[in-house]
Short mmCIF file of C-alpha atoms in Angstrom, two decimals:
data_model
loop_
_atom_site.label_atom_id
_atom_site.label_comp_id
_atom_site.label_asym_id
_atom_site.label_seq_id
_atom_site.Cartn_x
_atom_site.Cartn_y
_atom_site.Cartn_z
CA MET A 1 221.41 152.34 111.68
CA LEU A 2 224.79 151.43 113.02
CA ILE A 3 225.64 147.71 113.14
CA ILE A 4 228.20 146.05 115.38
CA GLY A 5 229.49 142.86 114.27
CA GLU A 6 228.97 141.03 111.08
CA PRO A 7 226.23 138.24 110.59
CA THR A 8 227.67 134.96 110.09
CA LYS A 9 225.92 132.95 107.16
CA ALA A 10 224.39 129.75 107.89
CA MET A 11 225.50 127.05 105.72
CA THR A 12 222.82 124.55 104.66
CA CYS A 13 222.92 121.36 102.25
CA PRO A 14 220.76 121.53 99.30
CA ASN A 15 217.18 120.62 99.91
CA GLN A 16 217.52 121.06 103.67
CA SER A 17 216.00 124.27 105.30
CA PRO A 18 218.24 126.49 107.51
CA ARG A 19 218.54 125.72 111.15
CA PRO A 20 216.87 128.17 113.50
CA PRO A 21 219.42 130.63 114.99
CA MET A 22 220.84 129.43 118.29
CA PRO A 23 220.31 131.76 121.31
CA LEU A 24 222.96 133.30 123.43
CA THR A 25 224.21 131.86 126.49
CA ILE A 26 224.28 134.45 129.40
CA HIS A 27 226.18 134.32 132.38
CA ALA A 28 225.98 136.62 135.50
CA ILE A 29 229.30 137.60 136.97
CA PRO A 30 229.37 139.19 140.47
CA VAL A 31 231.78 142.46 140.27
CA LEU A 32 232.79 144.78 142.95
CA SER A 33 230.56 144.46 146.12
CA ASP A 34 227.15 144.62 144.88
CA ASN A 35 227.14 144.65 141.21
CA TYR A 36 226.80 142.34 138.10
CA ALA A 37 228.39 142.23 134.57
CA TRP A 38 226.88 139.75 132.05
CA LEU A 39 228.93 137.50 129.72
CA LEU A 40 227.17 136.98 126.45
CA GLN A 41 228.25 134.16 124.27
CA ASP A 42 226.54 133.16 120.57
CA GLU A 43 226.15 129.26 120.76
CA ALA A 44 226.65 129.04 116.91
CA THR A 45 229.80 130.92 116.45
CA GLY A 46 231.35 131.71 119.93
CA THR A 47 231.29 135.29 119.39
CA THR A 48 231.41 136.54 122.96
CA ALA A 49 230.66 139.96 124.78
CA VAL A 50 230.48 141.51 128.20
CA VAL A 51 227.91 144.00 129.29
CA ASP A 52 229.14 146.47 132.04
CA PRO A 53 232.63 145.16 133.13
CA GLY A 54 232.77 147.04 136.47
CA GLU A 55 236.40 145.20 137.04
CA ALA A 56 238.53 143.25 134.99
CA PRO A 57 239.73 140.15 137.10
CA ALA A 58 236.18 138.50 137.38
CA ILE A 59 235.62 139.10 134.04
CA GLU A 60 238.94 137.78 132.71
CA ARG A 61 238.11 134.34 134.95
CA ALA A 62 234.66 134.18 133.22
CA VAL A 63 236.07 134.61 129.85
CA GLU A 64 238.60 132.09 130.16
CA GLN A 65 236.28 129.67 131.53
CA ALA A 66 234.13 130.53 128.46
CA GLY A 67 237.00 129.68 125.79
CA GLY A 68 239.07 132.78 126.22
CA ARG A 69 237.57 134.92 123.46
CA LEU A 70 236.23 138.50 124.32
CA ASP A 71 234.96 140.09 120.98
CA PHE A 72 232.83 143.14 122.23
CA ILE A 73 232.53 145.24 125.62
CA LEU A 74 229.02 146.86 125.70
CA LEU A 75 228.65 149.90 127.93
CA THR A 76 225.39 151.33 129.11
CA HIS A 77 226.59 154.23 130.97
CA HIS A 78 229.76 156.19 132.10
CA HIS A 79 229.65 155.21 135.84
CA HIS A 80 232.80 153.67 136.85
CA ASP A 81 231.08 150.58 138.40
CA HIS A 82 230.20 149.71 134.94
CA ILE A 83 233.23 150.57 132.92
CA GLY A 84 236.15 149.98 135.50
CA GLY A 85 237.45 146.97 133.76
CA THR A 86 237.13 148.32 129.97
CA ASP A 87 240.52 149.25 129.37
CA ALA A 88 242.30 146.34 131.01
CA LEU A 89 239.88 143.86 129.11
CA ARG A 90 240.48 145.66 125.70
CA THR A 91 243.96 145.47 125.86
CA ARG A 92 243.98 141.93 126.99
CA TYR A 93 241.33 140.58 124.23
CA ASN A 94 241.60 143.23 121.47
CA ALA A 95 237.75 143.71 122.01
CA LYS A 96 235.99 146.24 120.52
CA VAL A 97 234.14 148.77 122.90
CA ALA A 98 230.49 150.03 122.35
CA GLY A 99 228.72 152.40 124.51
CA PRO A 100 226.35 155.52 124.31
CA ALA A 101 227.54 158.09 121.76
CA THR A 102 226.08 161.13 123.77
CA GLU A 103 228.31 159.93 126.74
CA GLN A 104 231.53 159.14 124.96
CA HIS A 105 233.33 162.16 126.39
CA ARG A 106 233.01 160.53 130.02
CA MET A 107 233.84 157.04 129.02
CA PRO A 108 236.88 154.91 127.90
CA HIS A 109 237.40 155.49 124.13
CA LEU A 110 234.36 153.89 121.99
CA ASP A 111 235.22 152.01 119.00
CA LEU A 112 231.45 152.06 118.23
CA PRO A 113 229.36 154.79 119.68
CA LEU A 114 225.63 153.76 119.63
CA ASN A 115 222.49 155.52 119.53
CA ASP A 116 218.62 154.62 119.93
CA ASN A 117 217.65 151.82 117.64
CA ASP A 118 221.26 150.82 116.26
CA ARG A 119 221.34 146.91 115.78
CA ILE A 120 223.79 144.62 117.21
CA VAL A 121 224.86 141.40 115.94
CA LEU A 122 226.93 138.73 117.88
CA GLY A 123 227.35 136.01 115.63
CA HIS A 124 223.86 134.78 114.70
CA SER A 125 222.31 136.46 117.77
CA ALA A 126 220.76 139.98 116.97
CA GLY A 127 219.68 142.74 119.03
CA ARG A 128 219.17 146.44 119.30
CA VAL A 129 220.02 149.38 121.42
CA LEU A 130 217.28 151.09 123.40
CA ALA A 131 217.83 154.86 124.68
CA MET A 132 217.09 154.86 128.23
CA PRO A 133 217.78 158.29 129.79
CA GLY A 134 217.09 158.74 133.32
CA HIS A 135 219.75 156.82 135.51
CA THR A 136 222.17 159.29 133.08
CA LEU A 137 220.97 161.32 130.42
CA GLY A 138 222.90 159.17 127.70
CA HIS A 139 222.05 155.63 129.25
CA ILE A 140 221.29 152.98 126.88
CA ALA A 141 220.06 149.23 127.18
CA TYR A 142 220.67 146.26 124.93
CA TYR A 143 217.90 143.96 124.01
CA PHE A 144 218.11 140.48 122.35
CA ASP A 145 215.44 138.20 121.19
CA GLN A 146 216.72 134.89 121.67
CA PRO A 147 216.24 134.32 124.65
CA PRO A 148 214.40 137.48 125.62
CA ALA A 149 217.01 139.62 127.64
CA LEU A 150 217.48 143.24 128.47
CA PHE A 151 220.70 144.62 129.71
CA CYS A 152 219.88 147.95 131.31
CA GLY A 153 222.84 148.44 133.49
CA ASP A 154 221.19 150.42 136.63
#
């Protein structure tokens, strides 16, 4: 099981129970003529990711409005309308790129090749990778528990 990101330890006072993890804030970002990318931000730590950045300018505006931090780029499959902004965003924010291991030969360089059931940690928010072959053979999705959210690409 590959884990991207590192869980952040919650600090508690003696005799105080730990607070429940805070969920992700999720923002839809319209890109190109009819697609969406998704900006995910862990409320507790500010760790930020974008799913399927089809173009850079719309994502850059959203990232700047959210505090100017982009830690991860999560790709679901190799089609250009889902990966088009990846290299520009990686360069500007020094973000790590994660995506389907089986499609890495057709995508921008993956720092984190992912497979079915790999775990994703964005600050205090945890999710997992689901294999979704169909739209493309190596297609993957990302599922997070808090709030329940599935990012499945097409």
